[in-house]
XYZ file of C-alpha atoms in Angstrom:
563
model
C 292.248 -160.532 -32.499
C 293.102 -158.247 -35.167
C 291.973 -154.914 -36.037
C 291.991 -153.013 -38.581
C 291.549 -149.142 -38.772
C 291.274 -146.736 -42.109
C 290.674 -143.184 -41.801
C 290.689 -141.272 -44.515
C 290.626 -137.236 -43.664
C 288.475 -135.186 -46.429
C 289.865 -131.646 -47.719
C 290.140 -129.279 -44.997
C 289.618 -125.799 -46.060
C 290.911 -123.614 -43.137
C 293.003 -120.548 -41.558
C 296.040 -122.032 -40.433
C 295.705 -125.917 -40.536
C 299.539 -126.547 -40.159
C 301.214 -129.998 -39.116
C 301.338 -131.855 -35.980
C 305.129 -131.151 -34.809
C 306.162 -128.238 -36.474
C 305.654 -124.451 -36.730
C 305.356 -121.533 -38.663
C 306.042 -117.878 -39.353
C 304.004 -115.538 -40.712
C 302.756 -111.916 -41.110
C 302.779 -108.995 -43.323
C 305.165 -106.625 -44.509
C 304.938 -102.963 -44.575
C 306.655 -99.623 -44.708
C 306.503 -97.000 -41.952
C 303.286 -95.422 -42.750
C 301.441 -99.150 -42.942
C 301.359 -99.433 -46.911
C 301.784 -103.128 -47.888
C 304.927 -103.879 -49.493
C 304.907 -107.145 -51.993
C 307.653 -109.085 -53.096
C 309.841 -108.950 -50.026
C 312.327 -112.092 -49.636
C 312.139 -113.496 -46.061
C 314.361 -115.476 -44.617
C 314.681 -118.003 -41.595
C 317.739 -119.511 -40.485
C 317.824 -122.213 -37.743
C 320.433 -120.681 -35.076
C 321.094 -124.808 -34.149
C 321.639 -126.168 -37.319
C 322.085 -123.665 -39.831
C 319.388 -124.217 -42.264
C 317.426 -121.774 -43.886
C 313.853 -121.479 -45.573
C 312.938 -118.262 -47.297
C 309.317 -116.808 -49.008
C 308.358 -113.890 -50.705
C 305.704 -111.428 -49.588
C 302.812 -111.863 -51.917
C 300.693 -108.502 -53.349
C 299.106 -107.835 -49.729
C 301.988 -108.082 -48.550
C 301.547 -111.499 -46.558
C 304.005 -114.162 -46.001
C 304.052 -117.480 -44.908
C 306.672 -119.909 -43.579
C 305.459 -123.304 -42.805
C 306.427 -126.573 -41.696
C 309.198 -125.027 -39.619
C 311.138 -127.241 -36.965
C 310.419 -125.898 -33.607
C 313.789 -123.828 -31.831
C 315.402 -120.449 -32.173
C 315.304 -118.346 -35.995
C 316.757 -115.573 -37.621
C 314.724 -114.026 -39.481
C 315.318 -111.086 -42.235
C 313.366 -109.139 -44.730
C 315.086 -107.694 -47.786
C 313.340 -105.662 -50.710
C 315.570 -102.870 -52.747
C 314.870 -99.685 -51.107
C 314.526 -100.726 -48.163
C 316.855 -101.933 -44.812
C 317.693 -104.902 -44.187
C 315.302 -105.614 -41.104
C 316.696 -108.460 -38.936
C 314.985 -110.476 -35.659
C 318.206 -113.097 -34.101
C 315.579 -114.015 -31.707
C 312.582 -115.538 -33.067
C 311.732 -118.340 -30.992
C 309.354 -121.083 -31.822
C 307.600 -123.629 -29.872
C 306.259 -127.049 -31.062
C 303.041 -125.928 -32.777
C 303.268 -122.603 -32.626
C 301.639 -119.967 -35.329
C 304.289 -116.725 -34.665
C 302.924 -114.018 -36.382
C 306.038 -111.348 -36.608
C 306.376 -107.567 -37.135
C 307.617 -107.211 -40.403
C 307.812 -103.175 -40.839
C 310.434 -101.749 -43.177
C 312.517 -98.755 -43.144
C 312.909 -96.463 -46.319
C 316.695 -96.390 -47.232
C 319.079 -96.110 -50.084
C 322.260 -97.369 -48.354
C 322.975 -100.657 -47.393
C 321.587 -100.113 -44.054
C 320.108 -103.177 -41.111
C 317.470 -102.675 -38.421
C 317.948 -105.317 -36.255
C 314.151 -105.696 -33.887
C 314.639 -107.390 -30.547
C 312.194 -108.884 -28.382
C 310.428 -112.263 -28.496
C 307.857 -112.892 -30.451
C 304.192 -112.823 -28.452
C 303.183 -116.598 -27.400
C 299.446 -115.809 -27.463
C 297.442 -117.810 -29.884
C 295.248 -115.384 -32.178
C 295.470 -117.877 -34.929
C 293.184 -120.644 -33.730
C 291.119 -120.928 -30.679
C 292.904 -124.187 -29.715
C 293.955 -124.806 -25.689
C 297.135 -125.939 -24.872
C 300.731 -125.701 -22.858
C 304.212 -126.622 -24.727
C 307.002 -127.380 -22.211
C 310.273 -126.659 -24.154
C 313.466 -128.417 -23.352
C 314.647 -126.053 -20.791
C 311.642 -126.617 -18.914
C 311.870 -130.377 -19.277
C 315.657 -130.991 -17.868
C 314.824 -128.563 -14.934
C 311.582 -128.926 -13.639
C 311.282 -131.853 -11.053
C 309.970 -134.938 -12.030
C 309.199 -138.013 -10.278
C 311.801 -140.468 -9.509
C 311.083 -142.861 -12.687
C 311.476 -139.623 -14.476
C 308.579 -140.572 -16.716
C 308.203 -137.714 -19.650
C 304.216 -137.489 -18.777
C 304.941 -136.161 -15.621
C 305.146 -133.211 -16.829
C 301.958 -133.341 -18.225
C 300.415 -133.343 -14.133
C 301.390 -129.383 -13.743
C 298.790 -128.313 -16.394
C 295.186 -127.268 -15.384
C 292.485 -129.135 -16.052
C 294.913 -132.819 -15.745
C 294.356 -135.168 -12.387
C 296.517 -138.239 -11.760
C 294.464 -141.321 -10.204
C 295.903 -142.426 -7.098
C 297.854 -144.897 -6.519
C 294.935 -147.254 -5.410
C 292.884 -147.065 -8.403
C 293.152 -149.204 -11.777
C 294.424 -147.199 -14.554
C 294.451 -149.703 -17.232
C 295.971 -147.743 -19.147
C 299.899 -148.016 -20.098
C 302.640 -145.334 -20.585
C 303.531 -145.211 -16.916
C 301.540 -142.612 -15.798
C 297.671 -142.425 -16.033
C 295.955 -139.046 -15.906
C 292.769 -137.532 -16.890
C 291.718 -133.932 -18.558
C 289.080 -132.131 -17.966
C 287.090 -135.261 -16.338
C 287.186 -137.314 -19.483
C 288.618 -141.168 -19.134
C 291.931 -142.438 -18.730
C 291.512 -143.810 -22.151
C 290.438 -140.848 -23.964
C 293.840 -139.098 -24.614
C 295.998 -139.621 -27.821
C 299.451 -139.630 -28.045
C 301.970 -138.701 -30.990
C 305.453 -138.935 -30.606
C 307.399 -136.976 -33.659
C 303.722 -136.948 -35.303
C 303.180 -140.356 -35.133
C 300.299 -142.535 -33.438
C 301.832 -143.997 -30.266
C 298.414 -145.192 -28.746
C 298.112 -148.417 -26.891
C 295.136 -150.401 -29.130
C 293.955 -152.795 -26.262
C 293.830 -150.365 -23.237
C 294.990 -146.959 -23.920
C 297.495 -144.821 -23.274
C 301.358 -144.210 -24.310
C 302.938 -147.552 -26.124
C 307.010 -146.100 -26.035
C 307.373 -145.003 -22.587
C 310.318 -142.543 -22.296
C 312.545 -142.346 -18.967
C 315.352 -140.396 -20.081
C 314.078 -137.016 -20.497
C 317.148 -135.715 -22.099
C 315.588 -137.325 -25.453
C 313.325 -134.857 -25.526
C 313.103 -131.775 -27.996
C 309.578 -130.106 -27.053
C 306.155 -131.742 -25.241
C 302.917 -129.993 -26.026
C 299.493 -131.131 -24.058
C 296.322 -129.965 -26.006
C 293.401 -129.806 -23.684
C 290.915 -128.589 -25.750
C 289.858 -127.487 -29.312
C 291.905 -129.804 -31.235
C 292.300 -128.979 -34.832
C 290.754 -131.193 -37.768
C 294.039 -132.777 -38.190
C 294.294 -134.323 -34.396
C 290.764 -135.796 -33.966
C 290.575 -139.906 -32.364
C 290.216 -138.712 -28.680
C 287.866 -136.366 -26.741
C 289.898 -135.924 -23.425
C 293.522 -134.171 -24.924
C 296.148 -134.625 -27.423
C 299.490 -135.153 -26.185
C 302.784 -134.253 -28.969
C 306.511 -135.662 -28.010
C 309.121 -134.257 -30.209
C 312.566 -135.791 -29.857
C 316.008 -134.080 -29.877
C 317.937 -134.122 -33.477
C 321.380 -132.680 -33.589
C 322.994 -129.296 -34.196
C 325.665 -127.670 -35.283
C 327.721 -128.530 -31.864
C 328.240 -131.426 -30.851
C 326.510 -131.688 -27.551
C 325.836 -134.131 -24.817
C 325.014 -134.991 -21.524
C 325.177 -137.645 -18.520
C 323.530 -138.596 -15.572
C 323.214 -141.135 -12.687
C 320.665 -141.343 -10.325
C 320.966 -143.612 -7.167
C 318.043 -144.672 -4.649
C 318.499 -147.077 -1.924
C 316.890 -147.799 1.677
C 319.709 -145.372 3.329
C 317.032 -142.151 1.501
C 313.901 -144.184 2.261
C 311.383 -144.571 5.496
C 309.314 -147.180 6.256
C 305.357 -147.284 4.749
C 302.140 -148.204 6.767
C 302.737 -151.911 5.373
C 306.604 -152.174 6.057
C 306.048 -150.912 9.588
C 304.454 -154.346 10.496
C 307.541 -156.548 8.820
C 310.698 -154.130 8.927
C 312.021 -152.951 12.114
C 313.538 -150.066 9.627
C 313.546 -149.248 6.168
C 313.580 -152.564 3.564
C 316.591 -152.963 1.040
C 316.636 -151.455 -1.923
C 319.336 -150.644 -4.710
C 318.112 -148.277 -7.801
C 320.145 -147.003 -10.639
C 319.644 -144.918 -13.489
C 322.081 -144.102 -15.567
C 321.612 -142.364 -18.846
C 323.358 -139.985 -21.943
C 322.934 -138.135 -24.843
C 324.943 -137.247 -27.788
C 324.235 -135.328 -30.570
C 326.065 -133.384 -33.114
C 327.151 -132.629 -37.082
C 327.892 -135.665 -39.645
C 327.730 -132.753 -42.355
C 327.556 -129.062 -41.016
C 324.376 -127.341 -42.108
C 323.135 -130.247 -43.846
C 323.193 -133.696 -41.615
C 322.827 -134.354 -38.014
C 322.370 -137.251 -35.554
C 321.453 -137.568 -32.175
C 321.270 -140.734 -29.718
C 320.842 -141.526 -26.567
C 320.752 -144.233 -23.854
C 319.254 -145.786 -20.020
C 319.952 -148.363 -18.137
C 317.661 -148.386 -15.472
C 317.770 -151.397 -12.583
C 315.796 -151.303 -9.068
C 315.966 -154.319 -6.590
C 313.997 -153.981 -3.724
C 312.213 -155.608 -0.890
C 308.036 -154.993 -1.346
C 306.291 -155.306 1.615
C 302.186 -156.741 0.784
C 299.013 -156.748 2.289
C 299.055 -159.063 6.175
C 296.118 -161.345 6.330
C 295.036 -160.939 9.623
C 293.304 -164.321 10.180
C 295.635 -166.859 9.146
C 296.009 -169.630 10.918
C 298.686 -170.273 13.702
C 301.028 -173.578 13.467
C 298.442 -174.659 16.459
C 295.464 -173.872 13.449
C 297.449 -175.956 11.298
C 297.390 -178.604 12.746
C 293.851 -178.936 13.792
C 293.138 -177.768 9.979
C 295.251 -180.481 9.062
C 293.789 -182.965 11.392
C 290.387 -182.995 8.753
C 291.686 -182.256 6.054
C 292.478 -185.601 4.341
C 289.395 -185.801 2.224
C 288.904 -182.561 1.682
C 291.336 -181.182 -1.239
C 290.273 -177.561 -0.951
C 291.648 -178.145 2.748
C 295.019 -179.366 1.273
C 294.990 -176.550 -0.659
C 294.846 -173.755 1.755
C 297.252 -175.278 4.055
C 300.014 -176.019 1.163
C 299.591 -172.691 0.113
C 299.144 -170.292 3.498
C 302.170 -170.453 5.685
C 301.418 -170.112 9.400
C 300.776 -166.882 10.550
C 303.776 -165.216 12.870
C 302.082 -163.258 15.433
C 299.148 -164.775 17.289
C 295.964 -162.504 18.244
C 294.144 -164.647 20.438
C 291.328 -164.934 18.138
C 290.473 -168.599 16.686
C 287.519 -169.805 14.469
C 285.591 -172.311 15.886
C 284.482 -175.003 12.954
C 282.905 -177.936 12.749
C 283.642 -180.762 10.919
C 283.272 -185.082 11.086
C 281.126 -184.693 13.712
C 283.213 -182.417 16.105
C 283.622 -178.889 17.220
C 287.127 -177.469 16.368
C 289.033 -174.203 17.142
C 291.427 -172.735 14.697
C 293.869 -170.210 16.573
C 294.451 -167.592 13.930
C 296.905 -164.412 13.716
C 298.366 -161.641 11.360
C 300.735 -163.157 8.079
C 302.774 -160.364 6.376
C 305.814 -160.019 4.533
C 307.903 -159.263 1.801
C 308.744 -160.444 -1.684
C 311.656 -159.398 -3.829
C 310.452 -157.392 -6.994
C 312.668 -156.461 -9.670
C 313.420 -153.903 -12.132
C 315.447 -153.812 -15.347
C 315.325 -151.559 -18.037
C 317.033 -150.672 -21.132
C 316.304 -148.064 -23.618
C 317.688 -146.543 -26.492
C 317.241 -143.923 -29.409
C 318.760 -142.646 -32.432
C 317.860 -140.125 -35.038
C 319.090 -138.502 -38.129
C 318.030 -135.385 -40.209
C 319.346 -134.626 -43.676
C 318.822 -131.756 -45.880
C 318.965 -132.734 -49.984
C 318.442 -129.230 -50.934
C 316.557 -126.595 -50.538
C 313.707 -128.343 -51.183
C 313.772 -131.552 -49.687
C 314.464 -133.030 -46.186
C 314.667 -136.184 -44.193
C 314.275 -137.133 -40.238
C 314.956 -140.626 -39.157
C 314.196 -142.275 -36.043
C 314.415 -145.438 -33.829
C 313.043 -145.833 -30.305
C 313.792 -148.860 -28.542
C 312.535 -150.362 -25.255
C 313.819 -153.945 -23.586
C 312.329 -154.129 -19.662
C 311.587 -157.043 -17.386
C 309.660 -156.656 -14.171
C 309.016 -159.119 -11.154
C 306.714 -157.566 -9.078
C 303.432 -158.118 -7.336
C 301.729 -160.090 -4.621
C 303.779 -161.119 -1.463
C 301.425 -162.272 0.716
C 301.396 -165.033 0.742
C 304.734 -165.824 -0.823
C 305.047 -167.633 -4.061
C 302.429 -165.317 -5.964
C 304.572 -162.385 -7.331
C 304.231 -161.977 -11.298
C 306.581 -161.770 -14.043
C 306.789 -159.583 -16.946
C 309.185 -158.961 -19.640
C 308.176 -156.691 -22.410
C 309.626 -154.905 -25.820
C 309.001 -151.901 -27.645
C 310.056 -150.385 -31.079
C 309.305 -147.636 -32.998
C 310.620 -146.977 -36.507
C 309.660 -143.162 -38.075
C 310.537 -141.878 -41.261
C 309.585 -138.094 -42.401
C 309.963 -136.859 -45.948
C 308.764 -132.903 -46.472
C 309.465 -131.417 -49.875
C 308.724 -127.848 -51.305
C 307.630 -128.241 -54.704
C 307.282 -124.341 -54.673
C 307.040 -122.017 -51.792
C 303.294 -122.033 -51.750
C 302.981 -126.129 -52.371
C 304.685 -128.506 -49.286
C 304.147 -131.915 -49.224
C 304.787 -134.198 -45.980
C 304.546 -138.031 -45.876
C 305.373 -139.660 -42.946
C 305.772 -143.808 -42.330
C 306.035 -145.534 -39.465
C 305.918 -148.745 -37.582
C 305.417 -149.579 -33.824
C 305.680 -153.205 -32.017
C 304.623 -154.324 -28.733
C 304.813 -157.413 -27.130
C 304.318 -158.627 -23.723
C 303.828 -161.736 -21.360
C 302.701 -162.172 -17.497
C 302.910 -164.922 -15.985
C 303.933 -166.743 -12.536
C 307.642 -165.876 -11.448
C 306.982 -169.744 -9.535
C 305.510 -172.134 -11.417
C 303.577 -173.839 -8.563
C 301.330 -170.615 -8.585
C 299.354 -171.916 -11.207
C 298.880 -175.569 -9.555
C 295.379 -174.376 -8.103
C 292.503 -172.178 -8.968
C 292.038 -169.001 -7.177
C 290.858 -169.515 -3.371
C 289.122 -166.580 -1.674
C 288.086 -166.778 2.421
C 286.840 -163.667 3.155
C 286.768 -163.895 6.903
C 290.174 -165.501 7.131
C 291.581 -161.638 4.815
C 291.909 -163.942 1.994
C 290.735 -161.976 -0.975
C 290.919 -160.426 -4.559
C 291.109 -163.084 -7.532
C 292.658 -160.551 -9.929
C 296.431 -160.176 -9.772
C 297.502 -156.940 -7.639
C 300.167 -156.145 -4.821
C 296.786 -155.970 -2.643
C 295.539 -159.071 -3.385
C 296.129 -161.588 -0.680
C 293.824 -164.540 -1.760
C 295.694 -168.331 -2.666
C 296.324 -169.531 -6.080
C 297.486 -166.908 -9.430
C 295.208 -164.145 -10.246
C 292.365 -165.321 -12.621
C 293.554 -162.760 -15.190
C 296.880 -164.384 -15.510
C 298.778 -166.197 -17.520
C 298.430 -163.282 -20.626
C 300.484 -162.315 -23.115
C 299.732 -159.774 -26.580
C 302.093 -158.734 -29.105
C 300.556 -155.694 -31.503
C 302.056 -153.894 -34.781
C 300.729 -150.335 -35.794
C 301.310 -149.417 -39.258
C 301.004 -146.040 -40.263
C 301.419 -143.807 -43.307
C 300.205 -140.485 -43.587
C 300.700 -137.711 -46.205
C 299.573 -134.194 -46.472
C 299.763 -131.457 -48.819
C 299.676 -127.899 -47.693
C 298.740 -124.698 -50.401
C 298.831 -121.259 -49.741
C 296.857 -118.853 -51.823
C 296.606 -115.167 -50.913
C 296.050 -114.811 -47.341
C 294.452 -118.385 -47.064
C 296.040 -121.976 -46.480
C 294.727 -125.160 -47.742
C 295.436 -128.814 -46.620
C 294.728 -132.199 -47.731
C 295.607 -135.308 -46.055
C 295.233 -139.250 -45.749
C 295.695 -141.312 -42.896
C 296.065 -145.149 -43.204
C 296.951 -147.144 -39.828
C 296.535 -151.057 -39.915
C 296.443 -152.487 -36.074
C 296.991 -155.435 -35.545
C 296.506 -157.347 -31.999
C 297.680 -161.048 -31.258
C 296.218 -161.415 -27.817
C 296.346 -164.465 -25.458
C 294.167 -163.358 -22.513
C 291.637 -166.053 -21.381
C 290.365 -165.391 -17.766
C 289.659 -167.991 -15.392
C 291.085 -170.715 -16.844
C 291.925 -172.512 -13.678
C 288.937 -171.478 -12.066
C 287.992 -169.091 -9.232
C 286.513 -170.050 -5.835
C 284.989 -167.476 -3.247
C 284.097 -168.773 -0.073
C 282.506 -166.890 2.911
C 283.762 -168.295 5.885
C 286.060 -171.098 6.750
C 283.240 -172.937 7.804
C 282.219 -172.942 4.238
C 285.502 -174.036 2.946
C 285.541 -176.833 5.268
C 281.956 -178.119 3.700
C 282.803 -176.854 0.065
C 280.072 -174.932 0.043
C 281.379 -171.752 -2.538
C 279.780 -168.679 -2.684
C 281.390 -168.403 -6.008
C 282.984 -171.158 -8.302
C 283.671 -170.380 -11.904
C 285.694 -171.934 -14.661
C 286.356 -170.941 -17.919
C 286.830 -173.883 -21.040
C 288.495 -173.380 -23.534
C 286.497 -174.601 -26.927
C-alpha cells in the first residue's frame, strides 16, 4: 500500500507563531520612568556554545529574538546614554516565549547593571497547555527499566498508560493516552520532524538512552496552527548538540534473576525466580570541532536481555494416559493428529478427564495443567550523531542521524514451539538550514527522511505447518499471536512484515513588523507503506469442546485465499 500525504499550511497571521523546537526572547525596552527607548542593540549569547544573535529595539521600543536554541543566555542591552544592562541567567526551555525586563539606567560613564533572577516560566503569550522536561530533569528522574524517553511523558496530568493487558497497537514502546483521546491520536516530532508511525500510530525512532536527549515538551492542549495532525497531544524530542566543553557520559545497567521474584505465572513452573541476564550499556560524547562555531555530539546502546518467560498453563490438557486414548482414534481424523503432535502431555494431573465418544465407544480423556517457559530474547543497538555549524552570522546548520538495529524473540510458550521472531531497523536522517536575511526576515527549511522496516514470523518453522486450532474447554484459545495465547498452530495475524519511508520537507518564513509576527509555511511529507500482512492465510479453527474436535464439527473455520 502506499500513501501519499500533502499538506500545504496557508498564511498564518498571528501573535507569536514561532517554530516547533526553538525559542525566543522578547520584550520592550525602557528607561526608569517607563518611556520607550528605540534603537537599543540586544544581545544573546549561548553560555554552551558561544554564539550570539542580536536585534535592535524598534520605535516602541519592542524587540524580538526568534528562532533561539533552547539552554542558558546572556543577554545585554546597550544604547549611548545609557548602562550597559546585563541578565547571565536567562534560561530557555524548548518552546518557550521569555518575555524579559529590559529597563535602562540613565548614565554617562561606562557603567553595567547586571539583573538576576530567572526569567518567569508562565505562558502569557499563547493560551497553549503544556510541560517541558529539561535535561536535568530527564537524567534524574526515575524511569522505567527500558529507560524509554516517553516515560517521562506518564508524570504529566491529564496522560494514562494502558495496562499491561490491553492492546496498544501503537509503537514507540510505551502507549499512553491524554485527556481520554486514543492511543493513536498523539503526534510526535523529534528535532521538528514527523516521527509518526503511518500504519498504527505512535513513535517510529524509539530512544533508550536518555542521555541523547536535549529537552522533551508534551503539549496537551491548544496546539498552535503550526502543530495540527492529532487531537489527543503533541509530543517535541530535541536531541543533545555539543558545546564548548567537551562533555560525556557512561553508564551500565545490569538486571538478572538474583533482583527479581517470581510472578503469578512463574509460581506454577519455577520453584524460584527464572534466569535472566540484562545489560545496558550506553555513552555520550559531545564537544568543539571549531570553538564558537562547530560542534558534534554522539552517542551509543547496546542493550541485550535473555530471559526465561513463563506463559499462560492450559489447564485441561491431556495426560500421557489422554494421549493415548486420544491417539487410539485418531488415525482418520487429521485434526486429531494435529492436536496431539502439537500439545505435549500435561505434567500435573487433576483428576478431571473428558469423557468422548467416538467409533462407536465411550472414552475418557484424563486431563491436567501444561505450563512452562520459553526463552525470549533481546538485542538492541542504537546509535546517534549530530553536528551544528555556524556560517556567519546569518546562517546555520544542524545535522542529524538516528539509528536503530533490534531483534526480539519473544511470545507464546505454551505450548512450546510458538514463540515469534522479530528483527526490525530504524533510521532517521534530519537536516536544518535557518538563515537571517535581516533581523526582522528568518527563514527555516528543514529535510528529512525516516525508514522502517520490520518482519514477524515463527522463531520454528513447524509453527506454521497447521492452521490455528482453538478448544475452548480443553484452555486452548486466542488465534492472534500474544504471550496469552495458548491455542495450537501460529497466530492468524502472522507471518507480516512492512517496510515504510517518510519524506519530509518543510520551510517557513517568519516577519516581524512592529509589535506583530508573521509566518508562512509549507509542509510536504510523501508516505510510503510496503506492507505484507494477509490474515488467516492458513486458516483458523474454533472448536467448542473436544467432543467437537473429535467429530470436526467447528464452531469457526475460516481461510483466507490469496487472489
Amino acid at each position: 500500500m502506499k500513501r501519499i500525504l500533502f499538506t500545504l499550511l496557508a498564511l498564518v497571521l498571528v501573535i507569536g507563531l514561532h517554530a516547533q523546537i526553538s525559542s525566543e526572547i522578547l520584550g520592550v525596552v525602557t528607561d526608569e520612568s517607563g518611556a520607550v527607548i528605540a534603537g537599543a542593540k540586544i544581545t544573546a549569547k549561548a553560555v554552551a556554545t558561544g554564539l550570539t544573535y542580536t536585534a535592535t529595539s524598534g520605535e516602541a521600543g519592542q524587540f524580538r529574538l526568534p528562532i533561539l536554541p533552547p539552554g542558558k543566555y546572556e543577554v545585554t542591552v546597550e544604547k549611548a546614554g545609557f548602562a550597559k544592562l546585563v541578565l547571565p541567567d536567562v534560561e530557555l526551555q524548548l518552546n518557550q516565549r521569555a518575555e524579559i525586563p529590559a529597563k535602562m539606567k540613565v548614565s554617562s560613564s561606562a557603567e553595567t547593571v547586571t539583573v538576576t533572577g530567572e526569567v518567569p516560566l508562565v505562558n502569557t503569550t499563547n493560551a497553549e497547555v503544556g510541560v517541558n522536561f529539561d535535561n536535568k530533569r530527564i537524567t534524574e528522574l526515575p524511569l522505567a527499566p527500558n529507560r524509554n524517553i516517553l516515560n517521562v511523558a506518564l508524570q504529566v496530568a491529564g496522560v494514562s498508560q494502558l495496562s499491561s493487558g490491553n492492546s496498544t497497537f501503537t509503537s514507540g514502546g510505551v502507549s499512553f493516552s491524554v485527556n481520554g483521546a486514543r492511543t493513536r491520536s498523539n503526534n510526535f516530532m523529534v528535532d521538528g520532524a514527523d516521527s509518526n508511525n503511518a500504519s498504527v500510530g505512535g513513535l517510529v525512532q524509539e530512544i533508550n538512552n536518555p542521555d541523547t536527549v536535549g529537552e522533551f515538551r508534551l503539549i496537551t492542549n491548544q496546539f498552535l496552527p503550526e502543530f495540527g495532525r492529532a487531537s489527543g497531544s503533541v509530543v517535541s524530542i530535541v536531541t543533545k548538540g555539543g558545546t564548548n566543553e567537551l562533555h560525556g557520559s557512561a553508564y551500565w545497567f545490569y538486571n538478572s534473576n538474583a533482583f527479581n521474584s517470581r510472578t503469578n505465572l512463574d509460581e506454577r513452573v519455577f520453584p524460584k525466580a527464572p534466569w535472566r541476564n540484562e545489560h545496558q550499556m550506553a555513552g555520550t560524547i559531545g564537544g568543539p570541532v571549531v570553538k564558537n562555531r562547530t560542534f558534534f555530539f554522539g552517542s551509543f546502546l547496546r542493550w541485550t536481555d535473555r530471559l526465561f518467560a513463563s506463559g499462560t498453563s492450559i489447564t485441561g490438557a491431556p495426560t500421557e494416559a489422554g494421549r493415548q486414548a486420544l491417539g487410539s482414534i485418531a488415525g482418520s481424523r487429521p485434526q486429531l493428529r494435529a492436536l496431539l503432535a502439537n500439545l505435549p502431555a500435561a505434567q500435573v494431573g487433576t483428576g478431571q478427564s473428558f469423557t468422548v465418544n467416538a467409533d462407536g465407544r465411550s472414552i475418557q480423556v484424563p486431563v491436567g495443567t501444561l505450563g512452562g517457559a520459553a526463552p525470549n530474547t533481546f538485542l538492541a543497538k542504537q546509535w546517534s550523531i549530530r553536528g551544528d555549524h555556524r556560517f556567519n552570522d546569518k546562517h546555520s546548520l544542524m545535522g542529524r542521524v538516528l539509528y536503530d538495529d533490534r531483534e526480539q524473540i519473544s511470545g507464546q510458550a505454551v505450548p512450546p514451539g510458538l514463540t515469534s521472531q522479530s528483527p526490525a531497523k530504524r533510521q532517521a536522517y534530519n537536516a536544518n538550514l535557518t538563515s537571517s536575511f535581516r533581523p526582522d526576515l528568518i527563514n527555516e527549511l528543514r529535510l528529512n527522511y525516516q525508514r522502517f522496516s520490520s518482519v514477524t514470523n515463527a522463531a520454528d518453522p513447524n509453527a506454521i505447518t497447521i492452521p490455528s486450532i482453538e478448544v475452548l474447554d480443553m484452555g486452548l484459545q486466542g488465534f492472534n499471536a500474544a504471550a496469552s495465547r495458548t491455542a495450537i498452530g501460529l497466530g492468524v495475524n502472522l507471518p507480516q512484515s512492512q517496510v515504510t519511508n517518510n519524506y519530509q520537507l518543510t520551510n517557513n518564513v517568519s516577519m516581524i513588523r512592529g509589535s506583530h509576527s508573521m509566518k508562512a509555511g509549507i509542509d510536504f511529507r510523501r508516505q510510503e507503506q510496503f506492507q505484507d500482512f494477509n490474515p488467516t492465510l492458513r486458516g483458523r479453527l474454533t472448536y467448542p469442546t473436544l467432543q467437537n474436535l473429535i467429530d470436526d464439527q467447528a464452531q469457526v473455520a475460516s481461510i483466507n485465499v490469496l487472489q
